[in-house]
Amino acid sequence: MDLFGRMTIIRLENGDLLIHDPCKITDAIRQQIDDIGPVKYIVAPGSYHHLFVTDFQTKYPQAETFLCPGLERKRPDIPFDWILGNKPDPRWANEIDQVVVSGTKYMWEVAFFHKPSKTLILVDLLENIGDDYRHHANWVLRFWWKFVFRMWNKPKPAPEYQMGWGNKQIVQTALHKILSWQAERAIIAHGETIEEGVNDILSEAWKKVLKA
């Protein structure tokens, strides 16, 4: 079942590029990226968002690689420079804030907030798949999202989060930090981007853990 993961590129003020959640790279995609600027940072932001990191490392060997905590054990074959934490790297701290969402049972991720555009960038903390989904949703995806997870036309966290929030106090701290950013837009890995009412949608999606 293909969920069509989305890669995000952040161009910093100095022109350097941060590749968030790398996709499968082709010659055409590489040319598009190179037209934007030089790739300096490759970021694997979540427990399940790492498949194409090594492809990007091959294409951009001078770029530094940052991993979500835990990926260094899950994917020991991926060479890396840094483990992401709650404090952004000094080289992008003026433009990007971040927080590690840990304490959950089955997946962790690092949420990013691009300050100049007030854009929240997530991978699995929110999925938005439904009638407006621009990709083809086959019957398998429709069945699971409509009748099993009740997520069709209803933005929610990935099923792996819903199956086990773990230490909810740790999770709550991170979620409150995200809400404090007051994002005006949310780019997510799976489904359509959120262009308005971001905090209302997030609060509804996370209400079970926020009110626990």
CSV table of C-alpha atoms in Angstrom, one decimal:
chain,number,residue,atom,x,y,z
A,1,MET,CA,0.0,0.0,0.0
A,2,ASP,CA,1.7,3.2,-1.2
A,3,LEU,CA,1.1,6.3,0.9
A,4,PHE,CA,3.1,8.5,-1.4
A,5,GLY,CA,5.5,10.2,1.0
A,6,ARG,CA,6.3,13.9,0.5
A,7,MET,CA,9.8,15.3,0.6
A,8,THR,CA,10.3,18.9,1.6
A,9,ILE,CA,13.1,21.2,0.7
A,10,ILE,CA,14.0,24.2,2.9
A,11,ARG,CA,16.2,26.9,1.4
A,12,LEU,CA,18.0,28.8,4.1
A,13,GLU,CA,18.7,32.5,4.0
A,14,ASN,CA,22.3,31.8,2.8
A,15,GLY,CA,21.0,29.7,-0.1
A,16,ASP,CA,21.9,26.3,1.4
A,17,LEU,CA,19.3,23.5,1.1
A,18,LEU,CA,18.0,21.2,3.8
A,19,ILE,CA,16.4,18.0,2.4
A,20,HIS,CA,13.7,16.9,4.8
A,21,ASP,CA,12.5,13.3,4.4
A,22,PRO,CA,14.4,12.4,1.2
A,23,CYS,CA,12.4,10.8,-1.7
A,24,LYS,CA,13.6,8.5,-4.4
A,25,ILE,CA,16.0,10.6,-6.4
A,26,THR,CA,16.1,10.6,-10.2
A,27,ASP,CA,18.3,12.6,-12.6
A,28,ALA,CA,15.3,14.9,-13.3
A,29,ILE,CA,14.6,15.5,-9.6
A,30,ARG,CA,18.3,16.1,-8.9
A,31,GLN,CA,18.4,18.7,-11.6
A,32,GLN,CA,15.4,20.4,-10.1
A,33,ILE,CA,17.1,20.4,-6.7
A,34,ASP,CA,20.4,21.7,-8.0
A,35,ASP,CA,18.5,24.6,-9.7
A,36,ILE,CA,17.3,25.7,-6.3
A,37,GLY,CA,20.7,25.6,-4.5
A,38,PRO,CA,23.4,23.5,-3.0
A,39,VAL,CA,22.4,20.5,-0.8
A,40,LYS,CA,24.1,20.9,2.6
A,41,TYR,CA,21.9,18.9,5.0
A,42,ILE,CA,20.0,15.6,4.6
A,43,VAL,CA,17.4,15.0,7.4
A,44,ALA,CA,15.7,11.7,8.2
A,45,PRO,CA,13.0,13.0,10.5
A,46,GLY,CA,11.2,9.9,11.7
A,47,SER,CA,11.4,6.3,12.6
A,48,TYR,CA,9.9,5.2,9.2
A,49,HIS,CA,11.3,8.0,7.0
A,50,HIS,CA,14.7,6.9,6.0
A,51,LEU,CA,14.5,4.7,2.9
A,52,PHE,CA,16.2,7.1,0.5
A,53,VAL,CA,18.8,8.7,2.7
A,54,THR,CA,21.6,6.7,1.3
A,55,ASP,CA,20.5,7.6,-2.3
A,56,PHE,CA,20.9,11.2,-1.4
A,57,GLN,CA,24.2,10.6,0.3
A,58,THR,CA,25.5,9.0,-2.9
A,59,LYS,CA,24.4,12.0,-5.0
A,60,TYR,CA,25.5,14.6,-2.4
A,61,PRO,CA,28.5,13.1,-0.6
A,62,GLN,CA,29.5,16.5,1.0
A,63,ALA,CA,26.1,17.0,2.7
A,64,GLU,CA,25.8,16.3,6.4
A,65,THR,CA,23.2,13.7,7.5
A,66,PHE,CA,20.9,14.2,10.6
A,67,LEU,CA,18.9,11.3,12.0
A,68,CYS,CA,15.8,11.1,14.2
A,69,PRO,CA,16.8,9.5,17.5
A,70,GLY,CA,16.6,5.7,17.3
A,71,LEU,CA,17.4,5.5,13.6
A,72,GLU,CA,21.1,5.0,14.4
A,73,ARG,CA,20.1,1.6,15.9
A,74,LYS,CA,17.4,0.7,13.4
A,75,ARG,CA,19.5,1.6,10.4
A,76,PRO,CA,23.2,1.1,11.4
A,77,ASP,CA,24.0,0.9,7.7
A,78,ILE,CA,23.3,4.6,7.3
A,79,PRO,CA,26.4,6.8,8.0
A,80,PHE,CA,25.4,10.0,9.8
A,81,ASP,CA,26.9,13.1,11.3
A,82,TRP,CA,24.4,14.1,13.9
A,83,ILE,CA,21.4,12.9,15.9
A,84,LEU,CA,18.5,15.4,15.9
A,85,GLY,CA,17.5,16.9,19.3
A,86,ASN,CA,15.3,19.5,20.8
A,87,LYS,CA,17.7,22.3,19.9
A,88,PRO,CA,18.2,23.1,16.3
A,89,ASP,CA,21.6,23.1,14.7
A,90,PRO,CA,23.2,26.6,15.1
A,91,ARG,CA,23.5,26.9,11.4
A,92,TRP,CA,19.7,27.0,11.0
A,93,ALA,CA,18.5,28.0,14.4
A,94,ASN,CA,17.5,31.5,13.3
A,95,GLU,CA,15.2,30.1,10.8
A,96,ILE,CA,14.0,26.7,12.0
A,97,ASP,CA,12.9,25.4,15.4
A,98,GLN,CA,12.4,21.7,16.2
A,99,VAL,CA,11.3,19.3,18.9
A,100,VAL,CA,11.7,15.5,19.3
A,101,VAL,CA,8.4,13.7,19.8
A,102,SER,CA,9.5,10.8,21.9
A,103,GLY,CA,8.0,8.5,24.5
A,104,THR,CA,5.6,6.8,22.0
A,105,LYS,CA,5.7,3.1,21.6
A,106,TYR,CA,6.2,2.4,17.9
A,107,MET,CA,7.6,5.5,16.2
A,108,TRP,CA,9.4,8.8,17.0
A,109,GLU,CA,9.8,11.9,14.9
A,110,VAL,CA,11.3,15.3,14.9
A,111,ALA,CA,8.8,18.1,14.1
A,112,PHE,CA,10.2,21.2,12.3
A,113,PHE,CA,8.9,24.8,12.2
A,114,HIS,CA,10.1,27.2,9.5
A,115,LYS,CA,9.8,30.5,11.2
A,116,PRO,CA,9.9,32.9,8.2
A,117,SER,CA,6.9,31.2,6.6
A,118,LYS,CA,5.3,30.0,9.8
A,119,THR,CA,5.2,26.5,8.3
A,120,LEU,CA,5.1,23.3,10.4
A,121,ILE,CA,6.7,20.3,8.8
A,122,LEU,CA,5.6,16.8,10.0
A,123,VAL,CA,5.9,13.2,8.8
A,124,ASP,CA,3.6,11.0,10.8
A,125,LEU,CA,2.0,13.1,13.5
A,126,LEU,CA,-0.7,14.1,11.1
A,127,GLU,CA,-2.0,12.4,8.0
A,128,ASN,CA,-4.7,14.0,5.8
A,129,ILE,CA,-6.0,11.5,3.3
A,130,GLY,CA,-9.6,11.6,1.9
A,131,ASP,CA,-11.7,12.7,-1.0
A,132,ASP,CA,-9.3,15.5,-2.0
A,133,TYR,CA,-6.3,13.2,-2.1
A,134,ARG,CA,-4.4,14.0,-5.3
A,135,HIS,CA,-2.8,10.6,-5.6
A,136,HIS,CA,-4.7,7.5,-6.6
A,137,ALA,CA,-6.0,5.8,-3.5
A,138,ASN,CA,-6.6,2.1,-4.2
A,139,TRP,CA,-9.2,0.0,-2.5
A,140,VAL,CA,-6.8,-1.3,0.1
A,141,LEU,CA,-5.9,2.3,1.3
A,142,ARG,CA,-9.6,3.3,1.2
A,143,PHE,CA,-10.7,0.3,3.2
A,144,TRP,CA,-8.1,0.7,5.9
A,145,TRP,CA,-8.4,4.5,6.2
A,146,LYS,CA,-12.2,4.5,6.0
A,147,PHE,CA,-13.4,1.5,7.9
A,148,VAL,CA,-10.5,0.4,10.2
A,149,PHE,CA,-8.6,3.6,11.2
A,150,ARG,CA,-11.5,6.0,10.6
A,151,MET,CA,-9.1,8.5,9.1
A,152,TRP,CA,-10.7,9.2,5.7
A,153,ASN,CA,-11.5,12.9,5.5
A,154,LYS,CA,-10.5,13.2,9.1
A,155,PRO,CA,-6.8,14.2,9.8
A,156,LYS,CA,-5.3,12.0,12.4
A,157,PRO,CA,-1.8,10.8,13.5
A,158,ALA,CA,-0.5,7.7,11.8
A,159,PRO,CA,-2.0,4.4,13.0
A,160,GLU,CA,1.3,3.5,14.7
A,161,TYR,CA,0.8,6.5,17.0
A,162,GLN,CA,-2.8,5.7,17.7
A,163,MET,CA,-1.9,2.1,18.7
A,164,GLY,CA,0.4,3.2,21.4
A,165,TRP,CA,1.1,6.8,22.7
A,166,GLY,CA,3.4,5.4,25.4
A,167,ASN,CA,4.5,7.9,28.0
A,168,LYS,CA,1.8,10.5,27.4
A,169,GLN,CA,3.4,13.2,29.6
A,170,ILE,CA,6.5,13.2,27.4
A,171,VAL,CA,4.4,13.3,24.3
A,172,GLN,CA,2.2,16.1,25.6
A,173,THR,CA,5.3,18.3,26.3
A,174,ALA,CA,6.4,18.0,22.6
A,175,LEU,CA,2.9,18.5,21.3
A,176,HIS,CA,2.4,21.6,23.3
A,177,LYS,CA,5.6,23.0,22.0
A,178,ILE,CA,4.4,22.4,18.4
A,179,LEU,CA,1.1,24.1,19.2
A,180,SER,CA,3.0,27.1,20.7
A,181,TRP,CA,4.5,27.8,17.3
A,182,GLN,CA,1.1,28.9,16.0
A,183,ALA,CA,1.8,27.6,12.5
A,184,GLU,CA,-0.2,29.0,9.7
A,185,ARG,CA,0.5,26.1,7.3
A,186,ALA,CA,1.4,22.5,7.7
A,187,ILE,CA,3.3,20.4,5.2
A,188,ILE,CA,2.9,16.7,5.9
A,189,ALA,CA,4.4,13.5,4.4
A,190,HIS,CA,1.1,11.6,3.8
A,191,GLY,CA,-1.9,13.5,2.4
A,192,GLU,CA,-2.8,17.0,1.5
A,193,THR,CA,-1.1,20.0,3.1
A,194,ILE,CA,-3.0,22.1,5.7
A,195,GLU,CA,-3.4,25.7,4.6
A,196,GLU,CA,-5.6,27.1,7.4
A,197,GLY,CA,-6.8,26.4,10.9
A,198,VAL,CA,-3.6,24.4,11.6
A,199,ASN,CA,-3.8,24.5,15.4
A,200,ASP,CA,-7.5,23.6,15.5
A,201,ILE,CA,-6.9,20.6,13.3
A,202,LEU,CA,-3.9,19.5,15.3
A,203,SER,CA,-5.7,19.9,18.6
A,204,GLU,CA,-8.6,17.8,17.3
A,205,ALA,CA,-6.2,15.1,15.9
A,206,TRP,CA,-4.2,14.9,19.2
A,207,LYS,CA,-7.0,15.4,21.7
A,208,LYS,CA,-6.8,11.8,23.1
A,209,VAL,CA,-3.2,12.4,24.3
A,210,LEU,CA,-3.5,16.1,25.0
A,211,LYS,CA,-6.4,15.5,27.4
A,212,ALA,CA,-5.0,12.3,29.0
